[in-house]
């Protein structure tokens, strides 16, 4: 496994920052007897085989890492794995989702 000073892998993954990833937003209303209706928006990948995410995964593998992608509302484990890079997708002001310029090991 490669070692990265202070866990910094930005020099590997910054080339992906700003790339758009198509996401789907689905509004759902949950009905609770005691709480009433709660409306939420669920966000998912439009294409689980997205070319940018595939390219990022290949780059991670090439560098002895695995890739985990986070976006608004996604759930995941809180375990810490120094051989895994966490990439983040964020919704920007124009309503599009893009790869955020932050990549961390864990």
PDB file of C-alpha atoms in Angstrom:
ATOM      1  CA  UNK A   1       0.000   0.000   0.000  1.00  0.00           C
ATOM      2  CA  UNK A   2       1.237   3.468  -0.873  1.00  0.00           C
ATOM      3  CA  UNK A   3       1.751   5.953   1.924  1.00  0.00           C
ATOM      4  CA  UNK A   4       0.382   9.472   1.578  1.00  0.00           C
ATOM      5  CA  UNK A   5       1.833  12.290   3.699  1.00  0.00           C
ATOM      6  CA  UNK A   6      -0.777  13.393   6.237  1.00  0.00           C
ATOM      7  CA  UNK A   7      -3.418  11.449   4.289  1.00  0.00           C
ATOM      8  CA  UNK A   8      -3.310  14.004   1.472  1.00  0.00           C
ATOM      9  CA  UNK A   9      -4.518  12.532  -1.813  1.00  0.00           C
ATOM     10  CA  UNK A  10      -5.680  15.780  -3.398  1.00  0.00           C
ATOM     11  CA  UNK A  11      -2.781  15.709  -5.877  1.00  0.00           C
ATOM     12  CA  UNK A  12      -4.292  12.507  -7.294  1.00  0.00           C
ATOM     13  CA  UNK A  13      -7.984  13.414  -7.301  1.00  0.00           C
ATOM     14  CA  UNK A  14      -8.204  17.206  -7.772  1.00  0.00           C
ATOM     15  CA  UNK A  15      -8.441  16.688 -11.533  1.00  0.00           C
ATOM     16  CA  UNK A  16     -11.972  15.350 -10.924  1.00  0.00           C
ATOM     17  CA  UNK A  17     -13.131  18.340  -8.864  1.00  0.00           C
ATOM     18  CA  UNK A  18     -15.867  20.321 -10.567  1.00  0.00           C
ATOM     19  CA  UNK A  19     -16.986  17.538 -12.872  1.00  0.00           C
ATOM     20  CA  UNK A  20     -20.739  17.146 -13.043  1.00  0.00           C
ATOM     21  CA  UNK A  21     -22.374  13.923 -11.863  1.00  0.00           C
ATOM     22  CA  UNK A  22     -26.035  13.511 -12.746  1.00  0.00           C
ATOM     23  CA  UNK A  23     -28.203  12.842  -9.714  1.00  0.00           C
ATOM     24  CA  UNK A  24     -31.885  12.156  -9.256  1.00  0.00           C
ATOM     25  CA  UNK A  25     -33.927  13.954  -6.635  1.00  0.00           C
ATOM     26  CA  UNK A  26     -37.182  12.362  -5.505  1.00  0.00           C
ATOM     27  CA  UNK A  27     -39.435  14.092  -3.036  1.00  0.00           C
ATOM     28  CA  UNK A  28     -41.117  11.720  -0.606  1.00  0.00           C
ATOM     29  CA  UNK A  29     -43.667  12.361   2.092  1.00  0.00           C
ATOM     30  CA  UNK A  30     -43.666  10.103   5.118  1.00  0.00           C
ATOM     31  CA  UNK A  31     -46.860   9.999   7.157  1.00  0.00           C
ATOM     32  CA  UNK A  32     -46.639   9.532  10.902  1.00  0.00           C
ATOM     33  CA  UNK A  33     -49.645   9.233  13.163  1.00  0.00           C
ATOM     34  CA  UNK A  34     -48.144  11.292  15.985  1.00  0.00           C
ATOM     35  CA  UNK A  35     -45.753  13.529  14.035  1.00  0.00           C
ATOM     36  CA  UNK A  36     -47.792  14.270  10.934  1.00  0.00           C
ATOM     37  CA  UNK A  37     -46.339  14.415   7.448  1.00  0.00           C
ATOM     38  CA  UNK A  38     -42.606  14.824   6.916  1.00  0.00           C
ATOM     39  CA  UNK A  39     -41.413  15.656   3.421  1.00  0.00           C
ATOM     40  CA  UNK A  40     -37.849  14.877   2.376  1.00  0.00           C
ATOM     41  CA  UNK A  41     -35.821  14.719  -0.806  1.00  0.00           C
ATOM     42  CA  UNK A  42     -33.953  11.526  -1.569  1.00  0.00           C
ATOM     43  CA  UNK A  43     -30.865  11.913  -3.766  1.00  0.00           C
ATOM     44  CA  UNK A  44     -29.451   9.006  -5.789  1.00  0.00           C
ATOM     45  CA  UNK A  45     -27.079   8.539  -8.706  1.00  0.00           C
ATOM     46  CA  UNK A  46     -28.852   8.802 -12.053  1.00  0.00           C
ATOM     47  CA  UNK A  47     -26.377   6.332 -13.505  1.00  0.00           C
ATOM     48  CA  UNK A  48     -24.603   3.973 -11.070  1.00  0.00           C
ATOM     49  CA  UNK A  49     -22.079   3.348 -13.892  1.00  0.00           C
ATOM     50  CA  UNK A  50     -21.263   7.062 -14.245  1.00  0.00           C
ATOM     51  CA  UNK A  51     -18.104   7.553 -16.329  1.00  0.00           C
ATOM     52  CA  UNK A  52     -16.534  10.083 -13.923  1.00  0.00           C
ATOM     53  CA  UNK A  53     -17.056   7.813 -10.917  1.00  0.00           C
ATOM     54  CA  UNK A  54     -15.645   4.858 -12.879  1.00  0.00           C
ATOM     55  CA  UNK A  55     -12.587   6.918 -13.788  1.00  0.00           C
ATOM     56  CA  UNK A  56     -12.160   7.964 -10.145  1.00  0.00           C
ATOM     57  CA  UNK A  57     -12.471   4.360  -9.007  1.00  0.00           C
ATOM     58  CA  UNK A  58      -9.850   3.272 -11.541  1.00  0.00           C
ATOM     59  CA  UNK A  59      -7.518   6.043 -10.350  1.00  0.00           C
ATOM     60  CA  UNK A  60      -8.020   4.965  -6.752  1.00  0.00           C
ATOM     61  CA  UNK A  61      -7.240   1.338  -7.610  1.00  0.00           C
ATOM     62  CA  UNK A  62      -4.134   2.407  -9.540  1.00  0.00           C
ATOM     63  CA  UNK A  63      -2.917   4.108  -6.350  1.00  0.00           C
ATOM     64  CA  UNK A  64      -3.692   1.200  -4.009  1.00  0.00           C
ATOM     65  CA  UNK A  65      -6.933   2.726  -2.739  1.00  0.00           C
ATOM     66  CA  UNK A  66     -10.636   2.051  -2.915  1.00  0.00           C
ATOM     67  CA  UNK A  67     -13.225   4.760  -3.535  1.00  0.00           C
ATOM     68  CA  UNK A  68     -16.223   5.741  -1.418  1.00  0.00           C
ATOM     69  CA  UNK A  69     -18.535   8.491  -2.658  1.00  0.00           C
ATOM     70  CA  UNK A  70     -20.686  10.657  -0.404  1.00  0.00           C
ATOM     71  CA  UNK A  71     -23.562  12.929  -1.459  1.00  0.00           C
ATOM     72  CA  UNK A  72     -26.335  14.717   0.424  1.00  0.00           C
ATOM     73  CA  UNK A  73     -28.453  12.304   2.432  1.00  0.00           C
ATOM     74  CA  UNK A  74     -26.424   9.149   1.775  1.00  0.00           C
ATOM     75  CA  UNK A  75     -25.721   6.923   4.726  1.00  0.00           C
ATOM     76  CA  UNK A  76     -22.551   4.977   5.332  1.00  0.00           C
ATOM     77  CA  UNK A  77     -20.429   3.416   7.995  1.00  0.00           C
ATOM     78  CA  UNK A  78     -18.196   5.539  10.173  1.00  0.00           C
ATOM     79  CA  UNK A  79     -15.281   3.127  10.115  1.00  0.00           C
ATOM     80  CA  UNK A  80     -11.874   4.536   9.271  1.00  0.00           C
ATOM     81  CA  UNK A  81      -9.953   2.842   6.466  1.00  0.00           C
ATOM     82  CA  UNK A  82      -6.641   4.408   5.423  1.00  0.00           C
ATOM     83  CA  UNK A  83      -6.770   2.551   2.113  1.00  0.00           C
ATOM     84  CA  UNK A  84     -10.027   4.263   1.087  1.00  0.00           C
ATOM     85  CA  UNK A  85     -10.506   7.724  -0.365  1.00  0.00           C
ATOM     86  CA  UNK A  86     -13.733   9.565   0.370  1.00  0.00           C
ATOM     87  CA  UNK A  87     -14.960  11.730  -2.485  1.00  0.00           C
ATOM     88  CA  UNK A  88     -17.883  14.114  -2.094  1.00  0.00           C
ATOM     89  CA  UNK A  89     -20.612  15.183  -4.497  1.00  0.00           C
ATOM     90  CA  UNK A  90     -22.272  18.491  -3.654  1.00  0.00           C
ATOM     91  CA  UNK A  91     -25.175  20.411  -5.112  1.00  0.00           C
ATOM     92  CA  UNK A  92     -24.061  23.800  -6.359  1.00  0.00           C
ATOM     93  CA  UNK A  93     -25.947  27.095  -6.697  1.00  0.00           C
ATOM     94  CA  UNK A  94     -26.914  26.303 -10.297  1.00  0.00           C
ATOM     95  CA  UNK A  95     -28.705  23.133  -9.126  1.00  0.00           C
ATOM     96  CA  UNK A  96     -26.133  20.768 -10.621  1.00  0.00           C
ATOM     97  CA  UNK A  97     -24.219  18.181  -8.636  1.00  0.00           C
ATOM     98  CA  UNK A  98     -20.433  18.192  -8.960  1.00  0.00           C
ATOM     99  CA  UNK A  99     -17.418  16.490  -7.469  1.00  0.00           C
ATOM    100  CA  UNK A 100     -16.309  18.670  -4.566  1.00  0.00           C
ATOM    101  CA  UNK A 101     -12.632  19.672  -4.248  1.00  0.00           C
ATOM    102  CA  UNK A 102     -12.104  17.661  -1.057  1.00  0.00           C
ATOM    103  CA  UNK A 103     -10.757  14.156  -0.846  1.00  0.00           C
ATOM    104  CA  UNK A 104      -9.787  12.455   2.374  1.00  0.00           C
ATOM    105  CA  UNK A 105      -8.681   9.046   3.496  1.00  0.00           C
ATOM    106  CA  UNK A 106     -10.856   7.102   5.849  1.00  0.00           C
TER     107      UNK A 106
END
